[in-house]
XYZ file of C-alpha atoms in Angstrom:
753
model
C -16.025 7.477 34.529
C -16.082 9.473 31.295
C -12.880 11.261 32.262
C -11.183 7.931 32.979
C -12.178 6.583 29.595
C -10.955 9.736 27.916
C -7.612 9.467 29.645
C -7.103 5.927 28.450
C -7.448 6.958 24.804
C -3.785 7.944 24.843
C -2.814 4.554 26.193
C -4.933 2.723 23.653
C -3.438 4.775 20.818
C 0.051 3.902 21.988
C -0.851 0.226 22.049
C -2.290 0.375 18.545
C 0.790 2.130 17.203
C 3.012 -0.441 18.856
C 0.907 -3.295 17.482
C 0.985 -1.837 13.971
C 4.772 -1.772 14.145
C 4.697 -5.475 14.955
C 2.247 -6.268 12.190
C 4.516 -4.769 9.547
C 6.684 -7.907 9.641
C 3.901 -10.463 10.045
C 2.205 -11.887 6.980
C -1.250 -13.390 7.235
C -2.832 -15.548 4.492
C -6.083 -14.602 2.794
C -8.902 -14.489 5.357
C -12.597 -13.676 5.730
C -11.658 -9.998 5.899
C -10.726 -10.167 2.210
C -14.083 -11.751 1.403
C -15.950 -8.997 3.213
C -13.838 -6.385 1.436
C -14.564 -7.994 -1.956
C -18.316 -7.874 -1.386
C -18.109 -4.250 -0.306
C -15.708 -3.003 -2.992
C -17.397 -4.637 -5.956
C -20.861 -3.700 -4.726
C -19.666 -0.100 -4.474
C -18.975 -0.217 -8.217
C -22.695 -0.376 -8.823
C -23.053 -4.101 -9.288
C -21.980 -6.207 -12.207
C -22.686 -6.397 -15.873
C -24.139 -4.457 -17.561
C -23.312 -1.067 -16.065
C -24.730 2.090 -17.517
C -22.914 4.939 -15.830
C -20.791 6.921 -18.218
C -17.245 7.678 -17.244
C -17.192 5.453 -14.182
C -14.235 3.250 -15.065
C -10.870 3.991 -16.603
C -9.502 1.340 -18.986
C -6.267 0.965 -20.872
C -6.421 0.857 -24.625
C -3.901 -0.837 -26.874
C -1.579 2.169 -26.692
C -1.580 2.030 -22.859
C -3.315 5.382 -22.696
C -5.859 6.067 -20.005
C -9.278 6.760 -21.436
C -12.702 7.031 -19.851
C -15.327 4.925 -21.551
C -19.038 4.494 -21.285
C -20.305 1.154 -20.146
C -20.986 -1.447 -22.738
C -17.369 -1.198 -23.900
C -14.619 -3.730 -23.086
C -13.953 -2.035 -19.803
C -17.183 -3.448 -18.437
C -16.236 -6.938 -19.590
C -12.868 -6.529 -17.933
C -14.434 -5.281 -14.684
C -16.904 -8.153 -14.703
C -14.126 -10.693 -15.201
C -12.137 -9.185 -12.339
C -15.182 -9.385 -10.092
C -15.973 -12.972 -11.054
C -12.340 -14.057 -10.766
C -11.965 -12.455 -7.328
C -15.137 -14.125 -6.070
C -14.054 -17.449 -7.567
C -10.673 -17.422 -5.809
C -12.197 -16.316 -2.495
C -14.939 -18.940 -2.699
C -17.821 -16.465 -2.909
C -20.714 -17.714 -5.026
C -22.150 -14.669 -6.792
C -22.404 -16.092 -10.295
C -26.150 -16.597 -10.130
C -26.647 -12.872 -9.490
C -24.965 -11.744 -12.690
C -24.813 -14.764 -14.983
C -27.895 -13.880 -17.049
C -26.865 -10.352 -17.948
C -23.186 -11.263 -18.278
C -23.820 -14.237 -20.562
C -26.080 -12.120 -22.755
C -23.333 -9.536 -23.146
C -20.741 -12.250 -23.780
C -22.907 -13.707 -26.543
C -23.320 -10.292 -28.137
C -19.591 -9.565 -28.016
C -18.570 -12.962 -29.412
C -21.208 -12.764 -32.118
C -20.375 -9.232 -33.223
C -17.914 -8.692 -36.063
C -17.010 -5.248 -34.715
C -15.741 -6.476 -31.328
C -12.113 -5.625 -30.619
C -9.458 -8.157 -29.653
C -9.545 -6.950 -26.071
C -13.329 -7.204 -26.136
C -13.174 -10.828 -27.274
C -10.376 -11.718 -24.846
C -12.228 -10.655 -21.694
C -15.559 -12.001 -22.954
C -13.902 -15.415 -23.296
C -12.448 -15.073 -19.789
C -15.926 -14.333 -18.400
C -17.305 -17.305 -20.304
C -14.594 -19.529 -18.840
C -16.032 -18.855 -15.378
C -19.770 -18.700 -16.121
C -19.850 -21.472 -18.777
C -22.378 -19.614 -20.914
C -24.329 -21.432 -23.618
C -22.254 -20.405 -26.634
C -22.689 -22.321 -29.889
C -19.761 -24.041 -31.571
C -20.114 -22.031 -34.773
C -19.687 -18.825 -32.734
C -16.431 -20.152 -31.283
C -15.287 -21.138 -34.773
C -15.974 -17.639 -36.083
C -14.091 -16.030 -33.205
C -11.186 -18.458 -33.614
C -10.897 -17.570 -37.312
C -10.774 -13.861 -36.461
C -8.153 -14.399 -33.778
C -5.968 -16.541 -36.019
C -6.103 -13.835 -38.670
C -5.213 -11.283 -35.993
C -2.174 -13.347 -34.958
C -0.940 -13.391 -38.555
C -1.295 -9.631 -38.889
C -0.205 -8.625 -35.379
C 2.401 -5.892 -35.107
C 2.345 -5.031 -31.391
C 2.718 -6.998 -28.200
C -0.855 -6.369 -27.047
C -2.190 -7.647 -30.384
C -0.358 -10.917 -29.786
C -1.434 -10.980 -26.139
C -5.162 -10.646 -26.825
C -5.304 -12.819 -29.956
C -3.108 -15.678 -28.689
C -4.725 -15.523 -25.252
C -8.172 -15.658 -26.831
C -7.267 -18.734 -28.889
C -5.913 -20.478 -25.784
C -9.180 -19.721 -23.964
C -11.279 -21.060 -26.866
C -9.243 -24.271 -26.865
C -10.128 -24.812 -23.220
C -13.846 -24.009 -23.712
C -14.682 -26.103 -26.781
C -14.605 -29.783 -27.629
C -12.323 -29.226 -30.611
C -8.926 -30.874 -30.219
C -7.441 -29.560 -33.451
C -7.258 -25.873 -32.563
C -3.605 -25.060 -33.194
C -1.569 -22.220 -34.575
C -0.432 -22.955 -38.100
C 3.133 -21.845 -37.402
C 3.402 -21.624 -33.623
C 7.195 -21.590 -33.620
C 7.277 -18.793 -36.170
C 4.804 -16.769 -34.108
C 6.947 -17.422 -31.020
C 9.970 -16.029 -32.841
C 7.933 -13.128 -34.186
C 6.900 -12.020 -30.733
C 10.320 -12.439 -29.196
C 12.684 -11.241 -31.856
C 11.015 -9.153 -34.536
C 7.682 -8.362 -36.095
C 9.241 -8.102 -39.549
C 9.540 -11.872 -39.957
C 6.157 -12.989 -38.636
C 4.989 -14.161 -42.086
C 8.233 -15.969 -42.970
C 9.328 -18.874 -40.767
C 12.542 -19.252 -42.740
C 13.457 -15.617 -42.230
C 12.504 -15.920 -38.576
C 14.873 -18.841 -38.028
C 17.625 -17.010 -39.867
C 17.111 -13.934 -37.711
C 17.075 -16.107 -34.622
C 20.406 -17.630 -35.592
C 21.802 -14.186 -36.322
C 20.668 -12.876 -32.952
C 22.111 -15.902 -31.195
C 25.460 -15.372 -32.923
C 25.484 -11.698 -32.017
C 24.745 -12.470 -28.404
C 27.366 -15.236 -28.355
C 30.163 -12.880 -29.392
C 29.115 -10.254 -26.905
C 27.049 -8.020 -29.140
C 23.514 -6.849 -28.627
C 20.276 -6.751 -30.550
C 19.261 -3.345 -31.756
C 16.126 -1.799 -30.284
C 14.431 -1.684 -33.672
C 14.776 -5.458 -34.097
C 13.544 -7.073 -30.881
C 10.584 -6.569 -28.573
C 12.495 -8.544 -25.937
C 15.247 -6.540 -24.260
C 18.558 -7.637 -22.793
C 17.442 -6.918 -19.210
C 14.393 -9.178 -19.450
C 11.918 -6.374 -20.043
C 9.826 -5.967 -23.193
C 8.549 -3.231 -25.472
C 4.918 -2.884 -26.500
C 5.805 -2.369 -30.176
C 8.847 -1.808 -32.350
C 8.083 1.916 -32.667
C 8.225 2.493 -28.916
C 11.801 2.591 -27.577
C 10.726 2.313 -23.934
C 10.842 -1.150 -22.372
C 8.455 -2.191 -19.617
C 8.438 -4.731 -16.789
C 4.664 -5.006 -16.963
C 4.955 -5.752 -20.702
C 7.344 -8.603 -19.828
C 4.559 -10.297 -17.890
C 2.147 -9.896 -20.800
C 4.747 -11.274 -23.213
C 5.365 -14.349 -21.063
C 1.621 -15.040 -20.991
C 1.451 -14.716 -24.783
C 4.438 -17.053 -25.237
C 2.822 -19.569 -22.867
C -0.327 -19.437 -24.985
C 1.688 -20.128 -28.146
C 3.316 -23.163 -26.536
C -0.096 -24.528 -25.558
C -1.432 -23.941 -29.089
C 1.500 -25.566 -30.850
C 0.889 -28.890 -32.587
C 4.540 -29.826 -32.150
C 7.231 -29.129 -29.609
C 8.692 -25.633 -29.705
C 12.426 -25.395 -30.346
C 14.086 -25.790 -26.943
C 16.568 -23.061 -27.751
C 13.671 -20.608 -27.817
C 12.410 -21.927 -24.496
C 15.884 -21.741 -22.947
C 16.377 -18.190 -24.204
C 13.061 -17.157 -22.668
C 14.011 -18.787 -19.374
C 17.248 -16.814 -19.374
C 15.223 -13.653 -19.975
C 13.134 -14.501 -16.913
C 16.300 -14.854 -14.817
C 17.513 -11.481 -16.100
C 14.161 -9.946 -15.260
C 14.435 -11.273 -11.696
C 17.862 -9.697 -11.386
C 16.080 -6.331 -11.332
C 13.634 -7.333 -8.605
C 13.503 -5.016 -5.590
C 13.236 -5.929 -1.919
C 11.754 -4.488 1.256
C 13.268 -4.878 4.709
C 10.571 -7.373 5.696
C 11.656 -9.831 2.979
C 9.005 -8.905 0.413
C 10.124 -8.840 -3.247
C 8.414 -6.774 -5.917
C 8.778 -5.342 -9.424
C 8.324 -1.685 -10.168
C 7.818 0.008 -13.507
C 10.734 2.137 -14.681
C 9.395 3.853 -17.775
C 11.118 7.182 -18.258
C 8.868 8.822 -20.829
C 5.680 6.994 -19.969
C 2.400 8.813 -20.176
C 0.940 6.459 -17.607
C 2.583 5.007 -14.516
C 1.848 1.475 -13.421
C 2.300 0.835 -9.719
C 4.300 -1.941 -8.109
C 1.167 -4.004 -7.457
C -0.055 -4.161 -11.069
C 3.499 -4.626 -12.392
C 4.347 -7.441 -9.989
C 0.968 -9.045 -10.648
C 1.636 -9.041 -14.408
C 5.035 -10.700 -13.940
C 3.573 -13.371 -11.637
C 0.850 -14.235 -14.167
C 3.373 -14.477 -16.980
C 5.882 -16.455 -14.934
C 3.399 -19.042 -13.689
C 1.742 -19.376 -17.107
C 5.051 -19.982 -18.879
C 6.267 -22.415 -16.204
C 3.031 -24.397 -16.492
C 3.474 -25.177 -20.225
C 7.217 -25.823 -20.303
C 9.311 -28.614 -18.880
C 12.383 -28.235 -16.760
C 13.173 -25.895 -13.935
C 13.442 -22.120 -14.183
C 16.217 -22.134 -11.568
C 14.569 -19.303 -9.679
C 15.462 -19.049 -5.977
C 12.514 -20.169 -3.873
C 13.181 -17.233 -1.573
C 12.187 -14.787 -4.320
C 8.925 -16.648 -4.955
C 8.222 -16.521 -1.230
C 9.150 -12.839 -1.251
C 6.597 -12.174 -4.010
C 3.925 -13.833 -1.886
C 4.958 -11.701 1.087
C 4.629 -8.574 -1.044
C 1.013 -9.329 -1.929
C 0.132 -10.344 1.632
C 1.850 -7.302 3.130
C -0.636 -5.090 1.283
C -3.299 -6.240 3.723
C -6.775 -5.477 2.428
C -6.699 -3.059 -0.516
C -9.217 -0.256 -0.677
C -9.622 -0.475 -4.447
C -11.381 -3.208 -6.446
C -8.637 -3.328 -9.099
C -5.922 -3.698 -6.471
C -7.887 -6.407 -4.677
C -8.227 -8.345 -7.937
C -4.494 -8.077 -8.670
C -3.675 -9.224 -5.153
C -6.071 -12.178 -5.035
C -5.472 -13.302 -8.621
C -1.679 -13.249 -8.197
C -1.872 -15.190 -4.947
C -4.081 -17.780 -6.670
C -1.425 -18.257 -9.368
C 1.303 -18.556 -6.718
C -0.844 -21.089 -4.872
C -0.926 -23.446 -7.872
C 2.309 -22.613 -9.700
C 4.800 -25.260 -10.775
C 7.892 -23.262 -9.831
C 7.616 -23.148 -6.047
C 4.519 -22.905 -3.841
C 5.111 -20.428 -1.012
C 4.234 -21.377 2.568
C 3.485 -18.620 5.069
C 4.297 -18.912 8.766
C 1.930 -16.747 10.797
C 0.649 -16.305 14.330
C -3.080 -16.180 15.143
C -2.211 -13.720 17.921
C 0.915 -11.596 18.265
C -0.100 -10.103 21.621
C -0.011 -12.670 24.437
C -0.940 -12.213 28.086
C 1.372 -13.580 30.753
C -1.424 -13.148 33.267
C -3.813 -15.349 31.305
C -0.956 -17.694 30.351
C -1.793 -17.484 26.652
C -0.155 -20.214 24.606
C 2.074 -19.296 21.695
C 0.502 -20.772 18.562
C 1.894 -20.869 15.035
C 0.183 -21.680 11.768
C 1.763 -22.619 8.443
C -0.486 -22.266 5.392
C -0.408 -21.517 1.731
C -1.137 -17.962 0.650
C -4.849 -18.712 0.287
C -5.057 -20.345 3.701
C -4.877 -24.028 2.720
C -3.102 -26.450 5.040
C 0.603 -27.010 4.510
C 2.150 -30.431 3.877
C 3.621 -32.347 6.840
C 6.388 -30.303 8.428
C 8.028 -29.403 11.713
C 8.184 -25.947 13.277
C 11.139 -25.273 15.574
C 11.734 -22.297 17.840
C 15.416 -21.482 17.422
C 16.027 -18.296 19.392
C 14.266 -15.673 21.478
C 15.716 -12.269 22.214
C 14.315 -9.055 23.606
C 13.883 -6.242 21.121
C 16.642 -3.663 21.484
C 18.903 -6.172 23.232
C 21.418 -8.671 21.870
C 21.001 -11.027 24.824
C 19.535 -14.348 23.686
C 17.014 -15.842 26.083
C 16.811 -19.234 24.376
C 19.771 -21.062 22.891
C 18.435 -24.606 22.541
C 15.823 -25.095 19.840
C 12.370 -26.313 20.839
C 9.977 -28.199 18.609
C 6.381 -26.981 18.621
C 3.661 -29.587 19.031
C 1.263 -29.988 16.131
C -2.485 -30.088 16.722
C -3.957 -31.818 13.639
C -7.528 -30.934 14.584
C -6.901 -27.192 14.516
C -3.840 -27.312 12.227
C -1.735 -25.215 14.634
C 1.678 -25.646 16.228
C 1.861 -24.876 19.948
C 4.846 -24.107 22.169
C 4.625 -26.077 25.414
C 6.133 -23.403 27.642
C 7.658 -20.007 27.171
C 11.271 -19.442 28.245
C 11.287 -18.676 31.953
C 12.982 -15.335 31.442
C 10.253 -13.955 29.162
C 8.725 -10.938 30.858
C 6.375 -8.197 29.697
C 7.607 -6.345 26.616
C 8.451 -6.921 22.979
C 10.425 -9.987 21.949
C 11.580 -11.430 18.658
C 11.018 -15.138 18.123
C 13.007 -16.937 15.428
C 11.239 -19.951 13.886
C 12.354 -22.553 11.403
C 10.173 -24.860 9.296
C 11.406 -28.247 8.088
C 9.474 -30.295 5.524
C 9.136 -33.991 6.318
C 9.158 -35.196 2.700
C 12.388 -34.417 0.862
C 10.498 -34.313 -2.439
C 8.534 -31.327 -1.167
C 11.682 -29.188 -0.864
C 11.614 -28.454 -4.588
C 7.849 -27.998 -4.605
C 7.370 -25.583 -1.693
C 9.103 -22.351 -0.739
C 9.465 -22.071 3.015
C 12.325 -19.612 3.208
C 14.976 -19.746 5.888
C 14.506 -18.553 9.434
C 11.407 -16.484 10.140
C 11.624 -13.663 12.651
C 8.337 -12.628 14.239
C 7.955 -9.918 16.887
C 5.625 -10.842 19.738
C 4.155 -8.565 22.368
C 3.767 -9.889 25.937
C 1.469 -8.104 28.391
C 0.899 -8.610 32.102
C -0.275 -7.110 35.375
C 2.274 -4.691 36.811
C 2.570 -4.683 40.589
C 2.213 -1.250 42.253
C 3.671 -0.978 45.766
C 4.463 1.535 48.543
C 2.466 4.395 47.088
C 2.396 7.448 49.359
C 1.956 11.194 49.188
C 3.513 13.650 51.648
C 3.935 17.367 52.374
C 7.545 18.271 53.195
C 9.104 21.243 54.928
C 11.016 23.263 52.361
C 14.061 24.014 54.477
C 14.700 20.834 56.438
C 12.940 18.377 54.161
C 11.185 16.841 57.132
C 7.842 15.190 56.618
C 5.011 17.331 57.894
C 2.122 15.224 56.581
C 2.295 11.757 54.991
C -0.496 9.501 53.792
C -0.491 6.135 52.079
C -2.622 5.758 48.980
C -4.194 2.732 47.362
C -3.705 3.030 43.602
C -5.863 -0.043 43.050
C -8.865 1.436 44.856
C -10.471 4.775 45.655
C -8.675 7.578 47.495
C -9.902 10.727 49.242
C -6.617 12.217 50.452
C -6.879 15.795 51.710
C -3.702 17.857 52.191
C -2.785 21.500 52.714
C 0.434 23.369 52.035
C 1.852 26.833 51.471
C 4.416 28.172 49.046
C 7.292 27.337 51.423
C 6.529 23.615 51.381
C 6.870 20.720 48.947
C 4.663 17.889 47.725
C 6.150 14.427 47.235
C 4.445 11.486 45.503
C 6.187 8.110 45.195
C 5.422 4.482 44.304
C 7.138 1.371 42.940
C 6.417 -0.635 39.762
C 7.612 -4.173 39.112
C 6.938 -6.769 36.405
C 5.504 -10.252 37.033
C 9.097 -11.515 37.297
C 9.983 -8.797 39.811
C 12.032 -6.646 37.430
C 11.877 -2.870 37.367
C 9.278 -1.558 34.971
C 9.309 1.801 33.213
C 5.947 2.645 31.628
C 5.405 4.873 28.631
C 3.439 7.305 30.768
C 3.778 8.345 34.419
C 2.044 11.698 34.789
C 0.926 13.760 37.767
C -1.755 16.364 37.088
C -2.886 19.206 39.345
C -6.196 20.841 38.434
C -7.187 24.130 40.075
C -10.806 24.775 40.977
C -10.880 27.261 38.072
C -10.115 24.330 35.703
C -6.506 25.426 35.094
C -4.421 22.242 34.658
C -0.717 21.599 35.280
C 1.078 18.473 34.014
C 4.247 17.015 35.596
C 6.215 13.997 34.332
C 7.470 11.593 36.957
C 11.027 10.305 36.980
C 12.247 6.879 38.030
C 15.225 5.118 39.466
C 14.932 1.376 39.181
C 11.574 0.364 40.545
C 11.064 3.645 42.408
C 9.034 6.469 40.861
C 9.077 9.794 42.652
C 8.249 13.432 42.031
C 8.810 16.399 44.375
C 6.999 19.656 43.659
C 8.663 22.699 45.233
C 5.817 25.223 45.408
C 8.214 28.109 45.973
C 9.671 27.572 42.529
C 6.290 26.832 40.997
C 4.291 29.846 42.160
C 4.722 31.583 38.824
C 3.825 28.432 36.865
C 0.782 28.044 39.113
C -0.145 31.704 38.330
C -0.217 32.477 42.072
C -3.629 30.771 42.242
C -4.422 29.745 45.776
C -7.182 27.333 46.575
C -8.023 23.712 46.002
C -6.077 21.561 43.532
C -7.284 18.068 42.549
C -4.411 15.558 42.309
C -4.587 12.925 39.560
C -2.047 10.205 38.677
C -1.827 8.463 35.299
C 0.344 5.384 34.742
C 0.035 3.432 31.512
C 1.861 1.311 28.979
C 0.963 -0.906 26.036
C 2.147 -3.994 27.965
C 0.577 -2.968 31.263
C -2.778 -4.684 31.615
C -3.667 -2.695 34.725
C -2.930 0.809 33.430
C -4.782 3.331 35.543
C -5.877 6.934 35.833
C -6.607 7.608 39.506
C -7.855 10.601 41.475
C -5.512 10.669 44.471
C -7.316 13.431 46.350
C -6.813 17.195 46.695
C -4.442 19.712 48.208
C -5.272 23.227 49.419
C -2.487 25.627 48.504
C -1.884 28.988 50.128
C 0.208 30.996 47.653
C 1.323 34.641 47.934
C -0.463 37.472 46.188
C 0.665 37.926 42.564
C 2.905 40.921 41.697
C 1.744 43.527 39.198
C 3.293 41.938 36.107
C 2.631 38.322 37.064
C 1.509 36.075 34.208
C -2.201 35.529 33.972
C -3.738 32.058 33.731
C -4.822 31.071 30.230
C -8.414 31.580 29.235
C -10.335 28.397 29.662
C -12.247 27.069 26.663
C -15.961 27.547 26.838
C -18.091 24.563 27.604
C -19.545 23.328 24.283
C -22.819 22.715 26.077
C -23.061 26.419 26.835
C -22.539 27.288 23.157
C -24.395 24.543 21.348
C -26.611 23.208 24.130
C -30.306 23.963 24.615
C -31.145 27.559 25.421
C -33.179 28.672 28.425
C -36.916 28.667 27.909
C -38.377 32.093 27.156
C -41.510 32.852 29.179
C -43.745 35.270 27.202
C -45.800 37.835 29.223
C -48.925 38.880 27.343
C -50.737 42.187 27.893
C -53.635 42.007 30.311
C -56.900 42.362 28.335
C -58.682 45.674 28.816
C -61.871 45.701 30.876
C -64.980 45.255 28.681
C -68.382 46.886 29.284
C -71.257 44.807 30.632
C -73.095 42.551 28.186
C -76.423 44.395 28.643
C -74.835 47.704 27.673
C -73.333 46.178 24.531
C -76.682 44.725 23.417
C -78.388 48.072 24.053
C -75.837 49.818 21.867
C -76.384 47.213 19.131
C -80.104 47.909 19.223
C -79.498 51.631 18.892
C -77.314 51.033 15.780
C -80.205 49.101 14.157
C -82.756 51.896 14.718
C -81.740 53.885 11.589
C -82.251 50.778 9.469
C -85.707 50.283 10.902
C -86.417 53.935 10.206
C -85.331 53.419 6.625
C -87.778 50.545 6.181
C -90.629 52.594 7.702
C -89.819 55.448 5.389
C -90.107 53.185 2.393
C -93.534 52.056 3.527
C -94.736 55.652 4.056
C -93.553 56.575 0.603
C -95.501 53.702 -0.894
C -92.687 51.714 -2.402
C -93.947 48.957 -4.669
C -92.783 46.592 -7.407
C -95.052 47.911 -10.176
C -92.121 48.965 -12.375
C -90.370 45.556 -12.028
C -89.960 44.218 -15.608
C -92.373 41.526 -16.600
C -90.479 40.106 -19.558
C -88.011 37.318 -18.785
C -84.682 38.878 -19.874
C -85.148 42.308 -18.224
C -86.547 40.566 -15.146
C -83.419 38.417 -14.931
C -81.143 41.495 -15.111
C -83.262 43.279 -12.493
C -83.015 40.296 -10.148
C -79.267 40.068 -10.684
C -78.908 43.796 -9.990
C -80.687 43.489 -6.648
C -78.692 40.352 -5.765
C -75.465 42.223 -6.549
C -76.457 45.034 -4.197
C -77.229 42.428 -1.528
C -73.818 40.819 -2.139
C -72.093 44.187 -1.625
C -73.920 44.626 1.673
C -72.955 41.076 2.718
C -69.335 41.821 1.771
C -69.402 44.831 4.115
C -70.621 42.560 6.910
C -67.838 40.019 6.238
C -65.263 42.805 6.180
C -66.452 43.857 9.594
C -66.274 40.290 10.930
C -63.111 38.687 9.474
C -61.954 39.879 6.034
C -58.979 42.177 5.601
C -59.040 45.343 3.509
C -57.178 43.953 0.469
C -59.396 40.901 0.163
C -62.512 43.057 0.524
C -61.375 45.517 -2.175
C -60.529 42.680 -4.547
C -64.005 41.128 -4.141
C -65.653 44.570 -4.341
C -63.931 45.200 -7.674
C -65.481 42.087 -9.219
C -68.902 42.864 -7.737
C -68.723 46.497 -8.936
C -68.009 45.435 -12.536
C -70.899 42.951 -12.334
C -73.278 45.621 -10.995
C -72.289 48.092 -13.735
C -73.125 45.547 -16.413
C -76.498 44.328 -15.100
C -77.425 47.835 -13.849
C -76.771 49.320 -17.285
C -78.985 46.698 -18.924
C -81.908 47.143 -16.547
C -81.692 50.965 -16.615
C -81.631 50.889 -20.432
C -84.766 48.761 -20.363
C -86.514 51.169 -17.974
C -85.527 54.179 -20.106
C -86.846 52.507 -23.248
C -90.143 51.637 -21.548
C -90.534 55.214 -20.255
C -89.997 56.739 -23.731
C -92.615 54.415 -25.204
C -95.177 55.506 -22.590
C -94.513 59.163 -23.273
C -94.869 58.731 -27.030
C -98.120 56.876 -26.526
């Protein structure tokens, strides 16, 4: 069973590769997979505000330089906004988990006079989602700072953060009189030159001059305008490089100025900006699957912005500017749909920043006033003919909302790699309002197993919706059909090498178990044949048709089977294979593998075995390859080691041992008797307290030394005994010296008396 499963890994891999090739042209709206990815990616950042790890995030400063910052800086506010915005679009309620800490940081940033423009901008964005309790006087103080920053701005990012911050304050306060003093002048300052930002009259004059130059075919010098002739923008007048990402930021800033203007902006400025947008879209790039995207083309840039962040910036700027201006931008709806396809084709990003750019951009496309893209998708692109799976189609917005009333038609069906069209008359798919899916009643009768391309068309019911939604033209979607392949007339035979006559032939059941036993010599041949046909009776050629012979020494030989129509056959001439078989006689197990991504009944079957009688190998015959060692023999459990201990020596009887112990105690008893005969007494034992104490300690020390000798005999080692004996010896020297001094003093007194 394990070997069968292992053999099917190749088949499964082939199916996955084939399916991934299909998925490259199929766009699916935002799903629960994105929500799971958002929870995982943002949790992997260590949670939300405030974060304390130094050097964890990389932010962009006003000069677009990458710098690593410690948390507590604007980067954390930016990361928190991206997290909150992503959760908001995906419908994940996580605000309660971070609102307390985030609102506290927002209050500190808005109340601090040292906060940067970027700091204030993202703090206001966070507040727009969390609705923190910010006092009106705090908003007024921030608005005053931002208005002063607008007046003194000299770079695009200064305008972007200050104007964007004012627009956010206007939407978060009850004040209706928050306007830019000279919105039209600021508009001109951003677009044409930073030299005239403090002089509306000079700005209008410069605008007229620029318009005249453009009208006669001239151009605006790079030192004069932040806006470039190709629709891109520069970050400041000192930087000659223009940027597509900067164009998106500029459009957002201009949209903020329009929303903060107390009067209508000059329509010539609006028209010029719209023309710049059209020029910018002239440089848009396209993939083969219909996805459109913008890529950064900075030559001397110190930092490269990828296509995702660049396209996301343009989408934000485009939708923001379209939302505050009247009239159409005259952008082809196909390009808006292509932008949506670009973001959806990314799938599920593995980075939190990329996921935010994807989800945020799709949210703006979902609600934009230019053209709302509709995505045609299939819940399943692999259908089983055996199970009679129905072909279902869904049409949704990029975030998965239901589309307006429309009709989905199947125009054509053709087999991949073939120009033959299987369906010429269009069929309308039936709409199921309960599940919001369109279902095809019946597949074309000629659809068999394999890969097909279905061409769909969507038609909006309401003519007014044609200018509101982008549905594109015809949508081509590859679909994979699987089924049970019929296996017939399978047999294995041993043939005579000369005449080709059948010597032994046996039928085999490739759907069941087989125990075929054959024998052959080097002058004979082995033939294996069978037929494969599709559910419609057509010839079927699988990805894999392999015959494997495995010798009893584990040496394997692989042979690919050929086909002619439905018939698959292989003939092994053992005379020509003796060298490849390494002249190894003996038993060979025969195994057949047939598999394909569309074959639901792919199999790996043991057919049986064949006993081969091959000639003896010559002297210089090739040797079979060394077989890899079994990992279980190398890394598996080792054999148990049985220890053999020495047989204990024979001990003497217990009575003899006790007798010997008694004999060793006799000298000690003799010692005690000798003391008695000598008349040992305690008459010289000191009577005064201090000498008596030293005398007692001296005798106890001697007793301790004797006890130490006993312990050494019983259990102590030599080093422990010597260590203890050293301490006891020093103790005995001290107390012995004191008591002997006392005895000597007493003796001298008696003699003198």
